[in-house]
Amino acid sequence: MLEIRNLNVHYGVIHALKDISLTVNDGEIVTLIGANGAGKTTTLRTISGLKKVTSGEIILDGKQIEHLSAPQRVSMGLSQVPEGRRIFPEMSVFENLEMGAFLRTDKSEIRRDMEMVYDRFPILGDRKKQMAGTLSGGEQQMLAMGRALMSRPKILLMDEPSMGLAPLLVREIFDIIKSINEGGTTVLLVEQNASMALSIADRGYVIETGSIVLSGTGEELAKSSEVQKAYLGGE
Ligand SMILES: Nc1ncnc2c1ncn2[C@@H]1O[C@H](COP(=O)(O)OP(=O)(O)OP(=O)(O)O)[C@@H](O)[C@H]1O
Ligand SMILES: [Mg+2]
């Protein structure tokens, strides 16, 4: 579904992504784990078209997309839940969800998808008219996920959805990601919470200072001594 080949990305003289290659197959949850500043967000922003590539290819559904704009990529079925949620705080829950469908014109289908989002996140249905900035952190994460789903993505890119949430809520968010995936949406999940991410992922990649240093199934990575030492607090 998504393939990245030899991607290089710079911020001025900083070489943020160094020859990164990765694949996400249809129906998978793939996780990209790594420490602060490793290049996780840059990877997602480059895939979604918010950051330009220096060189390399991004292939979505067999088509090269690295030259396309971010909205064009959304139309092709790619959607991102950004780091820090980035909801529109002064708009209502309902209006935030509408924004997620801004490229669509199929009004009755949009209404149906909104009902689906309210089914998946009942709290959002209860708070339709509430200003989004007044939601709790967990509710804002759910809204950011709901908004991303409103574009009917084939693949959802998620940047640290568990960040800043209480442990119980983290569990809930990961359960929701799993169930979104079971509903047919492919997921590329960026996380610092390696143990949770690996527990729901089919496969994963480890990124260190802009390079992929390890890859494997979720289970293999969770067992690997390098991952345990660096990311799971093991010895
Ligand atoms: N706008 C920017 N301008 C200059 N350098 C940047 C910019 N954004 C990121 N970088 C640099 O690129 C590298 C990768 O950053 P990135 O945000 O992708 O890491 P990350 O893995 O998402 O980190 P975190 O876990 O803290 O979110 C870092 O060295 C960072 O300082
Ligand atoms: Mg980041």
GROMACS .gro file of C-alpha atoms and ligand atoms in nm:
model
  267
    1MET     CA    1   0.000   0.000   0.000
    2LEU     CA    2   0.280   0.239   0.096
    3GLU     CA    3   0.643   0.213   0.009
    4ILE     CA    4   0.927   0.452   0.081
    5ARG     CA    5   1.249   0.407  -0.108
    6ASN     CA    6   1.580   0.566  -0.013
    7LEU     CA    7   1.426   0.878   0.131
    8ASN     CA    8   1.651   1.169   0.223
    9VAL     CA    9   1.519   1.482   0.392
   10HIS     CA   10   1.701   1.792   0.514
   11TYR     CA   11   1.623   2.093   0.732
   12GLY     CA   12   1.883   2.332   0.598
   13VAL     CA   13   2.213   2.158   0.666
   14ILE     CA   14   2.057   1.904   0.906
   15HIS     CA   15   2.027   1.566   0.736
   16ALA     CA   16   1.711   1.450   0.920
   17LEU     CA   17   1.631   1.133   0.721
   18LYS     CA   18   1.915   0.929   0.577
   19ASP     CA   19   1.824   0.687   0.302
   20ILE     CA   20   1.514   0.554   0.473
   21SER     CA   21   1.321   0.266   0.316
   22LEU     CA   22   1.009   0.107   0.457
   23THR     CA   23   0.696  -0.075   0.346
   24VAL     CA   24   0.343  -0.091   0.480
   25ASN     CA   25   0.127  -0.367   0.332
   26ASP     CA   26  -0.249  -0.344   0.286
   27GLY     CA   27  -0.424  -0.421   0.616
   28GLU     CA   28  -0.119  -0.401   0.839
   29ILE     CA   29  -0.036  -0.201   1.148
   30VAL     CA   30   0.327  -0.101   1.113
   31THR     CA   31   0.501   0.094   1.385
   32LEU     CA   32   0.801   0.323   1.366
   33ILE     CA   33   0.966   0.356   1.705
   34GLY     CA   34   1.255   0.572   1.812
   35ALA     CA   35   1.379   0.824   2.067
   36ASN     CA   36   1.333   1.201   2.075
   37GLY     CA   37   1.460   1.366   1.760
   38ALA     CA   38   1.517   1.039   1.574
   39GLY     CA   39   1.312   1.152   1.273
   40LYS     CA   40   0.970   0.994   1.332
   41THR     CA   41   0.761   1.307   1.279
   42THR     CA   42   0.973   1.408   0.981
   43THR     CA   43   0.903   1.069   0.824
   44LEU     CA   44   0.525   1.110   0.861
   45ARG     CA   45   0.525   1.473   0.747
   46THR     CA   46   0.725   1.378   0.440
   47ILE     CA   47   0.485   1.097   0.355
   48SER     CA   48   0.184   1.326   0.394
   49GLY     CA   49   0.345   1.602   0.187
   50LEU     CA   50   0.403   1.866   0.456
   51LYS     CA   51   0.780   1.837   0.417
   52LYS     CA   52   0.968   1.814   0.087
   53VAL     CA   53   1.198   1.526   0.001
   54THR     CA   54   1.559   1.589  -0.097
   55SER     CA   55   1.566   1.258  -0.282
   56GLY     CA   56   1.390   0.923  -0.284
   57GLU     CA   57   1.048   0.787  -0.373
   58ILE     CA   58   0.714   0.757  -0.196
   59ILE     CA   59   0.474   0.511  -0.356
   60LEU     CA   60   0.108   0.491  -0.256
   61ASP     CA   61  -0.109   0.222  -0.414
   62GLY     CA   62   0.148   0.177  -0.689
   63LYS     CA   63   0.168   0.549  -0.776
   64GLN     CA   64   0.459   0.778  -0.712
   65ILE     CA   65   0.338   1.065  -0.493
   66GLU     CA   66   0.641   1.255  -0.367
   67HIS     CA   67   0.572   1.538  -0.615
   68LEU     CA   68   0.202   1.570  -0.517
   69SER     CA   69   0.057   1.828  -0.274
   70ALA     CA   70  -0.068   1.727   0.071
   71PRO     CA   71  -0.439   1.767  -0.028
   72GLN     CA   72  -0.381   1.553  -0.338
   73ARG     CA   73  -0.240   1.282  -0.115
   74VAL     CA   74  -0.543   1.309   0.116
   75SER     CA   75  -0.768   1.258  -0.186
   76MET     CA   76  -0.572   0.943  -0.267
   77GLY     CA   77  -0.651   0.794   0.072
   78LEU     CA   78  -0.374   0.910   0.300
   79SER     CA   79  -0.458   1.084   0.625
   80GLN     CA   80  -0.249   1.196   0.921
   81VAL     CA   81  -0.325   1.236   1.291
   82PRO     CA   82  -0.058   1.491   1.380
   83GLU     CA   83   0.170   1.500   1.682
   84GLY     CA   84   0.003   1.702   1.958
   85ARG     CA   85  -0.346   1.644   1.802
   86ARG     CA   86  -0.368   1.991   1.639
   87ILE     CA   87  -0.745   2.009   1.668
   88PHE     CA   88  -0.912   2.345   1.601
   89PRO     CA   89  -0.968   2.461   1.961
   90GLU     CA   90  -1.222   2.736   1.890
   91MET     CA   91  -1.442   2.520   1.671
   92SER     CA   92  -1.697   2.268   1.796
   93VAL     CA   93  -1.641   1.894   1.790
   94PHE     CA   94  -1.885   1.872   1.498
   95GLU     CA   95  -1.704   2.145   1.302
   96ASN     CA   96  -1.367   1.977   1.360
   97LEU     CA   97  -1.508   1.657   1.212
   98GLU     CA   98  -1.650   1.850   0.917
   99MET     CA   99  -1.300   1.987   0.852
  100GLY     CA  100  -1.176   1.629   0.816
  101ALA     CA  101  -1.410   1.590   0.518
  102PHE     CA  102  -1.320   1.921   0.351
  103LEU     CA  103  -1.214   1.758   0.023
  104ARG     CA  104  -1.532   1.551  -0.006
  105THR     CA  105  -1.859   1.654  -0.171
  106ASP     CA  106  -2.074   1.344  -0.102
  107LYS     CA  107  -2.291   1.507   0.165
  108SER     CA  108  -2.504   1.208   0.264
  109GLU     CA  109  -2.198   0.984   0.288
  110ILE     CA  110  -2.023   1.244   0.500
  111ARG     CA  111  -2.321   1.245   0.737
  112ARG     CA  112  -2.304   0.866   0.755
  113ASP     CA  113  -1.932   0.868   0.829
  114MET     CA  114  -1.989   1.124   1.101
  115GLU     CA  115  -2.240   0.888   1.264
  116MET     CA  116  -1.977   0.615   1.238
  117VAL     CA  117  -1.726   0.836   1.419
  118TYR     CA  118  -1.984   0.904   1.693
  119ASP     CA  119  -2.046   0.528   1.722
  120ARG     CA  120  -1.675   0.464   1.760
  121PHE     CA  121  -1.623   0.756   2.000
  122PRO     CA  122  -1.951   0.803   2.190
  123ILE     CA  123  -1.799   1.084   2.397
  124LEU     CA  124  -1.765   1.291   2.079
  125GLY     CA  125  -2.134   1.238   2.006
  126ASP     CA  126  -2.219   1.359   2.356
  127ARG     CA  127  -2.007   1.669   2.302
  128LYS     CA  128  -2.085   1.756   1.939
  129LYS     CA  129  -2.149   2.120   2.016
  130GLN     CA  130  -1.876   2.167   2.273
  131MET     CA  131  -1.575   2.379   2.183
  132ALA     CA  132  -1.290   2.138   2.104
  133GLY     CA  133  -1.034   2.332   2.309
  134THR     CA  134  -1.230   2.248   2.625
  135LEU     CA  135  -1.202   1.869   2.574
  136SER     CA  136  -0.962   1.662   2.787
  137GLY     CA  137  -0.637   1.537   2.633
  138GLY     CA  138  -0.780   1.191   2.567
  139GLU     CA  139  -1.096   1.335   2.412
  140GLN     CA  140  -0.888   1.564   2.190
  141GLN     CA  141  -0.689   1.260   2.073
  142MET     CA  142  -1.016   1.085   1.988
  143LEU     CA  143  -1.131   1.395   1.800
  144ALA     CA  144  -0.804   1.408   1.605
  145MET     CA  145  -0.852   1.042   1.513
  146GLY     CA  146  -1.218   1.097   1.423
  147ARG     CA  147  -1.128   1.397   1.209
  148ALA     CA  148  -0.866   1.192   1.022
  149LEU     CA  149  -1.121   0.915   0.962
  150MET     CA  150  -1.361   1.167   0.803
  151SER     CA  151  -1.147   1.168   0.487
  152ARG     CA  152  -1.206   0.791   0.456
  153PRO     CA  153  -0.839   0.704   0.457
  154LYS     CA  154  -0.702   0.379   0.323
  155ILE     CA  155  -0.396   0.444   0.532
  156LEU     CA  156  -0.383   0.638   0.855
  157LEU     CA  157  -0.056   0.790   0.976
  158MET     CA  158  -0.054   0.847   1.351
  159ASP     CA  159   0.210   1.049   1.534
  160GLU     CA  160   0.243   0.954   1.902
  161PRO     CA  161  -0.127   0.919   1.983
  162SER     CA  162  -0.046   0.812   2.341
  163MET     CA  163   0.161   1.120   2.422
  164GLY     CA  164   0.067   1.280   2.754
  165LEU     CA  165  -0.221   1.044   2.831
  166ALA     CA  166  -0.285   0.853   3.155
  167PRO     CA  167  -0.206   0.477   3.132
  168LEU     CA  168  -0.571   0.366   3.127
  169LEU     CA  169  -0.647   0.603   2.843
  170VAL     CA  170  -0.336   0.489   2.654
  171ARG     CA  171  -0.473   0.133   2.661
  172GLU     CA  172  -0.807   0.261   2.529
  173ILE     CA  173  -0.647   0.458   2.245
  174PHE     CA  174  -0.444   0.154   2.138
  175ASP     CA  175  -0.757  -0.064   2.149
  176ILE     CA  176  -0.929   0.190   1.923
  177ILE     CA  177  -0.635   0.188   1.680
  178LYS     CA  178  -0.658  -0.189   1.664
  179SER     CA  179  -1.030  -0.180   1.597
  180ILE     CA  180  -0.993   0.090   1.327
  181ASN     CA  181  -0.739  -0.141   1.164
  182GLU     CA  182  -0.973  -0.438   1.191
  183GLY     CA  183  -1.231  -0.224   1.011
  184GLY     CA  184  -0.999  -0.227   0.708
  185THR     CA  185  -0.777   0.079   0.753
  186THR     CA  186  -0.402   0.030   0.720
  187VAL     CA  187  -0.203   0.205   0.994
  188LEU     CA  188   0.146   0.350   1.020
  189LEU     CA  189   0.197   0.430   1.387
  190VAL     CA  190   0.479   0.641   1.525
  191GLU     CA  191   0.542   0.595   1.896
  192GLN     CA  192   0.783   0.645   2.181
  193ASN     CA  193   0.572   0.400   2.382
  194ALA     CA  194   0.747   0.104   2.220
  195SER     CA  195   0.594  -0.173   2.429
  196MET     CA  196   0.236  -0.069   2.353
  197ALA     CA  197   0.306  -0.002   1.987
  198LEU     CA  198   0.483  -0.336   1.936
  199SER     CA  199   0.202  -0.519   2.114
  200ILE     CA  200  -0.052  -0.418   1.846
  201ALA     CA  201   0.179  -0.397   1.542
  202ASP     CA  202   0.221  -0.662   1.274
  203ARG     CA  203   0.566  -0.526   1.196
  204GLY     CA  204   0.792  -0.249   1.307
  205TYR     CA  205   1.099  -0.041   1.229
  206VAL     CA  206   1.341   0.125   1.467
  207ILE     CA  207   1.475   0.466   1.368
  208GLU     CA  208   1.788   0.620   1.522
  209THR     CA  209   1.924   0.961   1.424
  210GLY     CA  210   1.756   0.949   1.085
  211SER     CA  211   1.839   0.590   0.990
  212ILE     CA  212   1.641   0.267   1.013
  213VAL     CA  213   1.856   0.039   1.228
  214LEU     CA  214   1.625  -0.259   1.287
  215SER     CA  215   1.306  -0.409   1.150
  216GLY     CA  216   1.097  -0.718   1.213
  217THR     CA  217   0.761  -0.843   1.331
  218GLY     CA  218   0.618  -0.675   1.641
  219GLU     CA  219   0.697  -0.988   1.837
  220GLU     CA  220   1.057  -1.015   1.711
  221LEU     CA  221   1.130  -0.653   1.794
  222ALA     CA  222   0.972  -0.678   2.140
  223LYS     CA  223   1.202  -0.973   2.212
  224SER     CA  224   1.516  -0.823   2.063
  225SER     CA  225   1.779  -0.730   2.320
  226GLU     CA  226   1.866  -0.403   2.140
  227VAL     CA  227   1.504  -0.289   2.156
  228GLN     CA  228   1.466  -0.403   2.515
  229LYS     CA  229   1.776  -0.216   2.621
  230ALA     CA  230   1.704   0.106   2.436
  231TYR     CA  231   1.324   0.133   2.436
  232LEU     CA  232   1.165  -0.108   2.681
  233GLY     CA  233   1.371  -0.032   2.990
  234GLY     CA  234   1.517  -0.385   3.000
  235GLU     CA  235   1.871  -0.490   3.087
  236LIG     N1  236   1.146   2.257   1.156
  236LIG     C1  237   1.267   2.206   1.182
  236LIG     N2  238   1.379   2.280   1.158
  236LIG     C2  239   1.504   2.229   1.181
  236LIG     N3  240   1.527   2.106   1.228
  236LIG     C3  241   1.421   2.029   1.255
  236LIG     C4  242   1.285   2.075   1.233
  236LIG     N4  243   1.200   1.975   1.267
  236LIG     C5  244   1.279   1.873   1.309
  236LIG     N5  245   1.410   1.905   1.301
  236LIG     C6  246   1.524   1.817   1.336
  236LIG     O1  247   1.512   1.696   1.264
  236LIG     C7  248   1.544   1.583   1.346
  236LIG     C8  249   1.425   1.488   1.353
  236LIG     O2  250   1.316   1.552   1.421
  236LIG     P1  251   1.171   1.485   1.433
  236LIG     O3  252   1.079   1.588   1.487
  236LIG     O4  253   1.135   1.422   1.306
  236LIG     O5  254   1.199   1.373   1.544
  236LIG     P2  255   1.097   1.282   1.624
  236LIG     O6  256   1.151   1.142   1.616
  236LIG     O7  257   0.958   1.304   1.578
  236LIG     O8  258   1.114   1.336   1.774
  236LIG     P3  259   1.006   1.343   1.895
  236LIG     O9  260   0.999   1.206   1.954
  236LIG    O10  261   1.067   1.441   1.990
  236LIG    O11  262   0.877   1.390   1.840
  236LIG     C9  263   1.583   1.640   1.483
  236LIG    O12  264   1.724   1.652   1.485
  236LIG    C10  265   1.519   1.778   1.484
  236LIG    O13  266   1.593   1.866   1.562
  237MG      MG  267   0.787   1.368   1.673
   0.00000   0.00000   0.00000
